């Protein structure tokens, strides 16, 4: 009964880098496509891939864009050996990919509702496909509100998208804020949760998509609740150490959940109680 | 496929029959002062006439006054090391121009194992790891290739001082999950094995060995072995409603109390037959042309286990002990539909400071008083030295 061989879930497939964009001093967005003979994957917003730098190691990276023809976009911040190796990739080079993994944002289940995106720092990366999906299916949704925070203006990622969305379309409300700025910044200064209170959306008919540092997600959830958004309509993307992405290695446990299998996206009603226990 | 009785010579022939069918026979042996699993040549390699004495933080082998081959409880190793090996190469790649890289070489060939002397708690532990490695949407090919091992169970007659399988309902009697199950009967000059058949390949193998049908007195004697073992368990744990009860005490002060004793040494997780955490690491050859991806046992007691850029989520031993215990007895149920504990007692025996999961659970679930949580010795504690859990050993 157990004799048949099964495929190796730890084996990456070679993808070629076709475009590299430096977002900030330490954040790079690269576009990749499967090399000839490699089947393209059907990935969804909020899902992630394991990206492998040959012989260096592998890290879980959310999809920051989905393009036709199996072309994928990932945005990586250099924080360790592997992510640094990934941010040094050049166009034409090869990266190993396993995926897609996890439960995504399930944006389509918010059809008919207002969409509120709350992003902090690199947490904006997995949320960009939510905005892109909403804009590509604009009539299916109510208001689309995008609230983005970064520590400093020079750490704001996807600034071209933000400008384009803010200027070129009336269909979407974009607000950005930074924790600290110099005199050349004329925008809002403060934490992103402050934007939630004044954004225009119908709290009773809104679905919120939140990703950022854990403390930011806790406060954003509180602000959204104060606006009247029920916990069950707030979605958060959780992060833990991850080695295998197939629920075998035990690293990404968070209480009763295995994030690579049960997440990374969770309803706040399920996730928030776990985030409020220190050291969990 | 009724039960039969074989003698010691028949048991030798049984092992030989497994070997003639190209099984690598792995069984208990005495090594380095403990019962350790190893490949055996024959029955003479088994630890005849030995028994063990286990307590929190202590393990000793002693001579028995008979020649029993299985007169001891489980040692520090479990069958996990054969099914989910401590170190596995999961992927090798060769750098190639243009396409980037290709898989190098075939995947590993799994040994054809026969496990002899598998206890009921071990069968339960294998069942738990089956759910982890085979039960999800991605099966582990290395585990699967080894899982077809031939299993000769041995019913427990000598529970250890730290055993509590009866509490966890995983033993001492194995009812399924084996090809053959032996109950060793040693009384005076009699040295026989009552053999139950659990599979057609077990039945087939048994056909090669001289035996006689088991009569009701044989079956009664076999039943008495495990009944007696059940009554002599060194520990017990009130397992009813544990997942919910433990989920309610995550901020209990007793976690700090355990943390003051716990060394964070990872011993409990390495001896545990169900702990499955592993880390994956990549290396290359010196030229950087061949990459090797290796999976190695990991432990939630290491600081690196919960590392995220900037620091570890579970930065204190309190956090890590709480993760281990609540995972084992509480959140495992939500994750995999079963408890992660089989009551084998290894984590108690092999803890260098004698931390006892049965005592800690009792303290955590005791009603919160004004002072320290109280533990009444006797329920989960060792039978004779009724040392309170608060006293570091």
XYZ file of C-alpha atoms in Angstrom:
673
model
C 0.000 0.000 0.000
C 2.939 2.287 0.634
C 5.302 1.027 -1.991
C 4.699 3.546 -4.762
C 7.165 6.382 -4.946
C 5.972 9.891 -4.440
C 7.549 13.068 -5.753
C 10.033 14.960 -3.637
C 8.285 17.999 -2.155
C 11.667 19.524 -1.259
C 12.873 19.746 -4.865
C 12.936 23.253 -6.369
C 12.362 23.930 -10.062
C 14.563 26.322 -12.057
C 13.001 29.691 -12.946
C 14.704 32.466 -14.888
C 14.827 36.061 -13.687
C 13.494 38.298 -16.460
C 13.324 41.638 -14.677
C 14.871 43.144 -11.563
C 13.714 46.342 -9.887
C 15.369 47.912 -6.871
C 12.570 49.228 -4.674
C 14.683 50.599 -1.811
C 18.222 50.200 -0.508
C 17.518 46.643 0.628
C 14.332 45.580 -1.191
C 14.314 44.070 -4.662
C 11.393 43.015 -6.827
C 12.144 40.401 -9.446
C 9.992 38.861 -12.118
C 10.588 35.203 -12.983
C 9.341 32.684 -15.495
C 9.648 28.890 -15.605
C 12.576 27.621 -17.663
C 11.654 25.519 -20.716
C 10.131 22.188 -19.709
C 8.998 23.399 -16.298
C 5.220 23.509 -15.863
C 3.894 26.890 -14.806
C 2.053 27.134 -11.502
C -1.418 28.423 -10.702
C -0.772 30.744 -7.805
C -3.230 32.977 -5.964
C -2.827 36.323 -4.187
C -1.575 35.736 -0.645
C 0.137 32.455 -1.423
C 3.905 32.116 -1.225
C 6.779 30.265 -2.840
C 9.977 28.889 -1.399
C 12.761 30.651 -3.292
C 16.103 28.911 -3.436
C 19.466 30.522 -4.013
C 21.595 27.689 -5.391
C 23.481 26.064 -2.538
C 22.833 28.958 -0.169
C 19.359 28.197 1.095
C 15.668 28.775 0.774
C 13.196 31.293 2.179
C 9.407 31.698 1.978
C 8.492 34.739 -0.128
C 4.961 35.894 -0.877
C 3.864 36.565 -4.414
C 3.882 40.316 -4.992
C 2.464 39.993 -8.483
C 0.869 37.448 -10.821
C 1.314 37.901 -14.538
C -0.092 35.961 -17.498
C 1.785 32.924 -18.771
C 2.993 31.666 -15.403
C 5.155 34.739 -14.846
C 5.564 35.475 -11.131
C 6.700 38.502 -9.181
C 8.380 38.367 -5.777
C 9.632 41.162 -3.575
C 12.471 40.377 -1.173
C 14.029 42.392 1.620
C 17.631 41.526 2.409
C 17.633 40.460 6.061
C 19.842 37.358 6.053
C 22.188 35.221 4.004
C 19.568 33.739 1.694
C 17.476 36.843 1.160
C 20.655 38.806 0.495
C 21.692 36.277 -2.157
C 18.228 36.637 -3.715
C 18.433 40.428 -3.821
C 21.728 40.111 -5.741
C 20.115 38.158 -8.600
C 20.465 39.666 -12.044
C 18.243 39.419 -15.053
C 18.893 36.131 -16.869
C 20.022 34.293 -13.753
C 18.300 31.224 -12.298
C 16.424 30.904 -9.025
C 14.930 27.685 -7.605
C 11.204 27.766 -6.875
C 8.875 25.457 -4.928
C 5.210 26.286 -4.620
C 2.711 27.749 -4.517
C 1.934 27.089 -0.857
C -0.671 28.102 1.652
C -4.085 29.645 1.823
C -4.282 33.026 0.118
C -6.354 36.186 0.641
C -9.374 34.743 -1.210
C -10.141 38.205 -2.559
C -13.026 36.889 -4.636
C -14.997 36.112 -1.463
C -15.102 39.888 -0.828
C -17.013 40.600 -4.040
C -19.731 43.162 -3.498
C -17.929 44.579 -0.484
C -15.572 47.490 0.061
C -11.939 46.457 0.146
C -9.607 47.971 2.726
C -5.924 47.153 2.330
C -3.688 48.020 5.281
C 0.006 47.478 4.629
C 3.117 48.072 6.709
C 6.630 48.024 5.230
C 7.485 44.883 3.285
C 3.994 43.640 4.269
C 2.764 45.599 1.264
C 4.310 42.954 -1.027
C 1.695 40.179 -0.563
C -1.075 42.800 -0.658
C -0.246 44.255 -4.057
C -1.944 41.312 -5.863
C -5.103 42.069 -3.837
C -5.195 45.606 -5.220
C -4.342 44.391 -8.709
C -7.123 41.796 -8.537
C -9.625 44.404 -7.343
C -8.666 46.827 -10.103
C -8.784 44.114 -12.761
C -12.285 43.186 -11.579
C -13.276 46.685 -10.546
C -17.041 46.368 -10.960
C -17.136 43.340 -8.646
C -16.145 45.382 -5.601
C -17.318 48.492 -3.780
C -14.805 51.086 -2.672
C -11.128 50.132 -2.806
C -9.057 51.760 -0.081
C -5.284 51.279 0.116
C -3.481 52.457 3.258
C 0.285 52.037 3.273
C 2.832 52.803 5.936
C 6.619 52.742 5.879
C 9.259 53.751 8.374
C 10.707 56.478 6.141
C 9.822 57.813 2.672
C 12.841 56.111 1.124
C 11.569 52.758 2.432
C 8.236 52.967 0.636
C 7.971 50.114 -1.872
C 5.898 50.061 -5.072
C 5.896 53.881 -5.181
C 5.204 53.879 -8.933
C 2.106 51.732 -8.408
C 0.942 53.988 -5.602
C 1.356 57.071 -7.785
C -0.369 55.446 -10.714
C -3.281 54.251 -8.596
C -3.597 57.596 -6.816
C -3.382 59.788 -9.895
C -4.664 57.846 -12.824
C -7.867 56.396 -11.443
C -10.752 57.732 -9.397
C -11.704 54.198 -8.452
C -9.268 53.764 -5.652
C -8.336 55.745 -2.566
C -4.640 55.636 -1.725
C -3.180 57.049 1.476
C 0.396 56.700 2.600
C 2.157 57.551 5.813
C 5.656 57.288 7.248
C 6.870 56.975 10.813
C 9.477 59.671 10.357
C 10.452 62.025 7.527
C 12.594 64.989 6.652
C 11.502 68.398 5.353
C 11.100 67.103 1.807
C 8.106 64.956 2.835
C 4.786 66.708 2.543
C 2.622 63.690 3.305
C 1.225 62.203 6.469
C 3.551 61.292 9.329
C 2.368 58.682 11.792
C 1.519 55.010 12.040
C -0.634 53.418 9.372
C -3.356 52.525 11.854
C -4.156 56.260 12.129
C -5.237 56.202 8.488
C -7.887 53.585 9.214
C -9.983 55.957 11.292
C -10.372 58.581 8.579
C -10.540 56.409 5.453
C -13.862 56.374 3.635
C -15.459 52.927 3.487
C -18.605 51.225 4.704
C -17.404 49.341 7.763
C -20.372 46.989 7.812
C -19.781 45.945 4.222
C -16.007 45.927 4.066
C -13.348 43.242 4.077
C -9.931 44.281 5.360
C -6.635 42.762 4.215
C -3.794 43.477 6.614
C -0.104 42.618 6.464
C 2.852 44.078 8.296
C 4.778 43.626 11.520
C 2.802 41.699 14.135
C 2.355 44.707 16.404
C 1.077 46.753 13.441
C -1.442 44.018 12.571
C -2.724 43.952 16.146
C -3.237 47.721 16.217
C -4.660 47.823 12.690
C -7.172 45.168 13.711
C -8.141 47.219 16.738
C -8.609 50.361 14.597
C -10.687 48.440 12.077
C -12.820 47.025 14.885
C -13.331 50.534 16.265
C -14.560 51.539 12.826
C -17.066 48.682 13.049
C -15.441 46.021 10.870
C -16.189 42.616 12.436
C -13.165 40.470 13.361
C -14.310 37.761 10.979
C -14.018 40.217 8.060
C -10.439 41.191 8.831
C -7.767 39.009 7.226
C -4.176 38.906 8.456
C -1.090 37.250 7.020
C 1.046 35.558 9.664
C 4.766 34.897 9.588
C 6.934 32.351 11.387
C 10.227 30.611 10.712
C 9.630 28.156 7.879
C 11.830 25.411 6.433
C 9.737 22.965 4.413
C 6.425 24.688 3.523
C 4.704 21.270 3.423
C 3.771 20.931 7.122
C 6.561 18.462 7.915
C 9.271 20.507 9.625
C 7.360 21.933 12.591
C 8.896 25.411 12.468
C 5.942 27.543 11.426
C 3.613 26.396 14.163
C 1.511 29.037 15.823
C -0.644 27.374 18.444
C -3.024 24.990 16.733
C -2.045 26.220 13.277
C 0.718 25.250 10.899
C 1.117 28.465 8.968
C 2.355 26.977 5.679
C -0.681 24.669 5.594
C -3.455 26.553 7.439
C -2.292 30.080 6.505
C -0.460 32.321 5.966
C -3.754 34.226 5.649
C -6.142 33.856 8.590
C -9.297 35.566 9.755
C -8.394 37.862 12.630
C -11.000 36.070 14.730
C -8.830 32.952 14.549
C -5.382 34.514 14.571
C -5.632 37.426 16.979
C -5.993 35.339 20.171
C -2.720 33.599 19.257
C -0.858 36.849 18.574
C -1.753 38.219 21.968
C 0.118 35.453 23.863
C 3.741 36.542 24.185
C 6.375 34.054 23.006
C 3.900 31.751 21.292
C -4.991 -16.886 11.249
C -5.364 -18.007 14.852
C -2.650 -17.425 17.426
C 0.112 -19.994 17.739
C 2.871 -20.794 20.183
C 6.534 -21.009 19.204
C 9.515 -21.824 21.394
C 12.862 -20.084 21.515
C 14.162 -22.216 18.652
C 11.073 -21.254 16.637
C 11.806 -17.608 17.333
C 15.346 -18.101 16.003
C 13.873 -19.622 12.850
C 11.481 -16.689 12.551
C 14.388 -14.227 12.541
C 16.236 -16.406 10.024
C 13.134 -16.505 7.810
C 13.038 -12.688 7.809
C 16.717 -12.564 6.877
C 16.223 -15.100 4.096
C 13.586 -12.766 2.688
C 16.204 -10.009 2.495
C 14.948 -8.044 5.452
C 17.479 -6.089 7.441
C 16.404 -7.190 10.926
C 16.634 -4.464 13.557
C 15.992 -5.307 17.206
C 16.912 -4.295 20.763
C 20.502 -4.903 21.808
C 22.426 -3.933 24.940
C 24.899 -1.167 24.127
C 26.566 1.592 26.115
C 24.627 0.594 29.230
C 21.225 0.906 27.620
C 18.819 -0.924 25.346
C 19.577 0.312 21.825
C 18.174 -0.732 18.474
C 20.618 -2.194 16.009
C 20.813 -4.650 13.157
C 21.073 -8.175 14.567
C 22.518 -11.363 13.161
C 20.327 -13.601 15.270
C 18.551 -14.111 18.578
C 21.863 -14.285 20.461
C 22.290 -10.537 19.833
C 19.192 -9.724 21.884
C 19.637 -8.503 25.488
C 18.791 -11.833 27.151
C 18.362 -11.759 30.916
C 18.480 -7.965 31.180
C 15.983 -5.523 32.560
C 15.961 -1.796 33.132
C 15.151 0.530 35.985
C 13.855 3.917 34.909
C 13.065 7.001 36.947
C 13.007 10.709 36.244
C 16.517 11.515 35.049
C 17.812 7.984 35.631
C 18.221 4.748 33.687
C 20.025 1.551 34.743
C 20.321 -1.925 33.254
C 20.174 -4.862 35.680
C 20.366 -8.631 35.332
C 17.148 -10.566 35.582
C 16.871 -13.915 37.273
C 15.580 -15.467 34.036
C 16.602 -15.507 30.365
C 13.769 -13.368 29.056
C 14.676 -11.719 25.737
C 12.288 -8.771 26.086
C 12.200 -8.215 29.843
C 12.688 -4.427 29.739
C 10.828 -1.305 28.666
C 11.806 1.085 25.859
C 15.311 2.567 25.721
C 16.367 6.030 24.573
C 15.949 5.317 20.864
C 12.719 4.840 19.015
C 11.950 3.427 15.584
C 11.713 7.041 14.449
C 15.429 6.941 13.667
C 14.783 4.302 10.976
C 11.609 5.747 9.422
C 12.445 9.443 9.819
C 16.217 9.378 9.898
C 18.229 11.909 11.926
C 19.829 13.121 8.702
C 18.444 12.743 5.190
C 19.707 14.130 1.912
C 16.456 15.259 0.290
C 17.808 16.825 -2.875
C 21.033 17.185 -4.826
C 21.488 19.522 -7.766
C 24.159 20.097 -10.354
C 24.763 23.530 -11.788
C 24.271 23.465 -15.564
C 24.759 26.209 -18.128
C 21.605 27.813 -19.531
C 19.003 25.721 -17.650
C 20.522 26.712 -14.309
C 20.481 23.423 -12.421
C 19.276 19.843 -12.700
C 18.651 17.167 -10.091
C 21.805 15.149 -9.543
C 21.532 11.410 -9.140
C 18.616 9.178 -8.179
C 16.850 9.520 -4.866
C 18.053 7.223 -2.093
C 17.170 3.538 -1.939
C 15.328 2.702 1.260
C 16.523 -0.300 3.266
C 14.031 -3.163 3.556
C 13.584 -3.252 7.313
C 12.080 -5.752 9.696
C 11.615 -4.260 13.166
C 11.587 -6.861 15.947
C 10.480 -5.973 19.458
C 8.203 -3.044 18.629
C 6.156 -2.079 21.688
C 2.549 -0.954 21.662
C 3.491 2.664 22.442
C 5.914 2.561 19.506
C 3.228 1.360 17.132
C 1.065 4.249 18.324
C 4.002 6.632 17.788
C 4.517 5.363 14.241
C 0.797 5.898 13.637
C 1.179 9.505 14.801
C 4.158 10.138 12.521
C 2.195 8.539 9.663
C -0.306 11.384 10.026
C 2.463 13.990 9.926
C 4.490 12.597 7.032
C 1.854 10.816 4.968
C -1.492 12.272 6.071
C -1.242 15.746 4.512
C -1.322 16.954 0.937
C 2.445 16.385 0.540
C 3.740 12.922 1.428
C 7.362 12.562 2.490
C 8.895 10.084 0.014
C 11.730 9.075 2.375
C 9.385 8.188 5.210
C 7.015 6.427 2.858
C 9.751 4.286 1.330
C 10.792 3.065 4.812
C 7.313 2.708 6.245
C 6.717 -0.645 4.603
C 8.885 -2.267 7.297
C 7.845 -5.693 8.588
C 6.759 -5.211 12.199
C 7.161 -7.886 14.851
C 5.583 -6.406 17.969
C 6.332 -7.584 21.484
C 3.630 -7.180 24.100
C 4.915 -5.418 27.207
C 5.446 -7.425 30.365
C 7.820 -5.084 32.201
C 6.615 -1.493 32.173
C 9.254 1.059 33.097
C 9.094 3.375 36.081
C 8.288 6.306 33.800
C 5.752 4.536 31.544
C 2.182 5.825 31.303
C 0.870 4.281 28.081
C -2.193 2.939 29.899
C -3.215 6.573 30.598
C -2.707 7.544 26.963
C -4.609 4.432 25.798
C -1.709 3.369 23.602
C -0.744 0.197 25.471
C 0.569 -1.930 26.964
C -1.217 -4.344 24.610
C -0.824 -3.815 20.845
C -4.069 -4.650 19.088
C -3.139 -3.674 15.517
C -0.401 -2.115 13.398
C 1.868 -5.181 13.357
C 2.537 -8.149 11.101
C 3.165 -10.431 14.062
C 2.862 -9.780 17.794
C 4.739 -11.859 20.346
C 3.976 -12.287 24.006
C 6.972 -13.759 25.792
C 6.087 -16.342 28.454
C 8.899 -17.182 30.840
C 8.020 -19.417 33.789
C 10.386 -21.968 35.256
C 11.683 -24.085 32.384
C 9.068 -22.759 30.000
C 10.255 -20.149 27.514
C 7.727 -19.655 24.740
C 6.096 -16.959 22.649
C 2.385 -16.679 21.956
C 2.189 -15.223 18.441
C -0.758 -13.211 17.108
C -1.000 -12.633 13.386
C -1.751 -9.130 12.092
C -1.293 -9.437 8.346
C -1.194 -11.954 5.537
C 2.559 -11.523 5.121
C 2.897 -12.181 8.846
C 0.838 -15.326 8.436
C 2.942 -16.334 5.470
C 6.185 -15.911 7.394
C 4.847 -17.788 10.411
C 4.102 -20.736 8.130
C 7.864 -21.273 7.803
C 8.296 -21.789 11.534
C 7.332 -24.874 13.579
C 4.515 -23.948 15.947
C 1.528 -25.347 17.778
C -1.915 -23.757 17.986
C -2.403 -21.611 21.076
C -4.973 -23.012 23.521
C -7.027 -21.025 25.970
C -4.449 -21.353 28.714
C -1.750 -19.963 26.399
C -3.987 -17.044 25.465
C -4.835 -16.502 29.130
C -1.159 -16.463 30.044
C -0.447 -13.957 27.258
C -3.307 -11.725 28.377
C -2.070 -11.885 31.964
C 1.319 -10.502 30.868
C -0.133 -7.228 29.585
C -2.838 -7.027 32.263
C -0.148 -7.192 34.900
C 1.949 -4.624 33.050
C -1.025 -2.292 32.921
C -1.339 -2.436 36.697
C 2.371 -1.767 37.266
C 2.751 1.434 35.195
C 5.175 3.775 36.950
C 3.265 6.940 36.003
C -0.160 8.083 35.015
C -1.621 11.172 33.413
C -5.234 12.282 33.420
C -5.599 12.721 29.667
C -9.293 13.625 29.574
C -9.881 17.051 28.055
C -6.163 17.884 28.163
C -6.122 19.993 24.949
C -8.718 22.425 26.266
C -7.466 22.405 29.855
C -3.888 23.207 28.810
C -5.002 25.893 26.352
C -6.484 27.716 29.332
C -3.266 27.901 31.379
C -0.819 29.488 28.922
C 0.065 32.245 31.404
C 0.342 29.980 34.471
C 3.242 30.804 36.787
C 4.285 27.160 36.757
C 5.824 27.622 33.286
C 8.415 29.891 34.925
C 8.931 27.304 37.618
C 9.694 24.557 35.050
C 11.884 26.978 33.107
C 14.027 27.476 36.213
C 14.926 23.769 36.026
C 14.874 23.106 32.262
C 18.291 23.266 30.589
C 16.839 23.635 27.097
C 19.081 20.715 26.123
C 16.643 19.176 23.555
C 17.021 15.673 25.034
C 13.267 15.157 25.468
C 12.584 15.985 21.823
C 15.346 13.713 20.527
C 14.178 10.675 22.521
C 10.501 11.372 21.815
C 9.142 8.874 19.265
C 6.685 11.419 17.797
C 8.673 14.699 17.737
C 9.122 15.440 14.051
C 10.747 18.863 13.777
C 13.544 19.111 11.260
C 15.657 21.829 9.748
C 16.685 21.995 6.129
C 20.130 23.236 5.218
C 21.948 23.708 1.943
C 25.608 23.207 1.182
C 27.747 23.186 -1.939
C 30.975 21.562 -2.959
C 34.051 23.775 -3.020
C 33.580 24.692 -6.666
C 29.988 25.698 -6.081
C 28.815 23.368 -8.832
C 26.902 20.811 -6.763
C 24.391 21.705 -4.102
C 23.092 19.331 -1.426
C 19.953 19.869 0.586
C 19.920 18.026 3.909
C 17.134 17.547 6.422
C 18.279 17.112 10.040
C 16.340 16.549 13.256
C 15.661 19.849 14.972
C 14.137 20.718 18.319
C 11.721 23.401 19.486
C 14.067 23.880 22.458
C 16.686 25.583 20.287
C 16.663 29.363 20.020
C 16.965 29.094 16.246
C 13.768 27.075 15.893
C 11.536 30.151 16.044
C 14.000 32.612 14.503
C 12.544 35.374 12.387
C 14.637 38.257 11.057
C 15.439 40.330 14.095
C 15.140 37.645 16.756
C 13.419 34.535 17.989
C 9.708 34.414 18.760
C 10.191 31.970 21.640
C 13.129 33.729 23.228
C 12.900 32.222 26.730
C 13.046 28.634 27.980
C 9.606 29.231 29.445
C 8.277 29.923 25.942
C 10.022 26.881 24.521
C 8.986 24.416 27.237
C 5.425 25.704 26.953
C 5.550 25.225 23.177
C 6.804 21.657 23.568
C 4.332 20.573 26.213
C 1.277 22.303 24.775
C 2.130 21.069 21.299
C 2.529 17.510 22.503
C -0.658 17.345 24.553
C -2.891 20.093 23.187
C -2.364 21.757 19.805
C -1.196 18.512 18.162
C -4.806 17.363 18.283
C -5.980 20.326 16.175
C -3.019 19.951 13.818
C -3.117 16.204 13.213
C -6.243 14.785 14.850
C -4.407 12.929 17.610
C -2.423 13.600 20.764
C 1.331 13.842 20.216
C 2.092 11.790 23.338
C 2.038 8.004 23.628
C 3.102 7.762 27.279
C 6.420 5.998 26.644
C 8.097 8.014 29.413
C 11.344 8.648 27.539
C 11.200 12.425 28.041
C 11.034 11.818 31.807
C 13.798 9.220 31.983
C 16.210 11.044 29.703
C 15.729 14.549 31.057
C 19.045 15.317 32.760
C 17.255 17.211 35.516
C 14.296 14.846 35.777
C 11.505 17.117 34.590
C 8.390 14.951 34.534
C 5.640 15.741 32.049
C 3.038 13.973 34.192
C 3.948 16.053 37.262
C 4.191 19.325 35.330
C 0.755 18.815 33.777
C -0.681 18.105 37.191
C 0.839 21.305 38.569
C -0.380 23.346 35.599
C -3.917 22.079 35.998
C -4.063 22.340 39.778
C -6.425 25.088 40.958
C -4.554 28.383 41.208
C -4.020 29.217 44.873
C -2.538 32.352 46.376
C 0.983 30.957 46.337
C 2.789 28.398 44.250
C 0.751 25.687 42.599
C 0.617 22.619 44.772
C 1.218 19.106 43.595
C -0.110 16.215 45.558
C 2.446 13.438 45.231
C 1.084 10.103 44.183
C -1.158 10.807 41.232
C 1.416 11.452 38.560
C 4.531 11.442 40.653
C 6.975 8.591 41.118
C 5.599 5.844 43.264
C 8.100 5.806 46.091
C 10.175 8.988 46.359
C 7.340 11.465 46.608
C 9.467 14.524 45.983
C 7.386 17.599 45.240
C 7.824 18.898 41.716
C 9.094 22.272 42.911
C 12.288 20.831 44.332
C 15.026 20.804 41.718
C 16.670 17.437 41.569
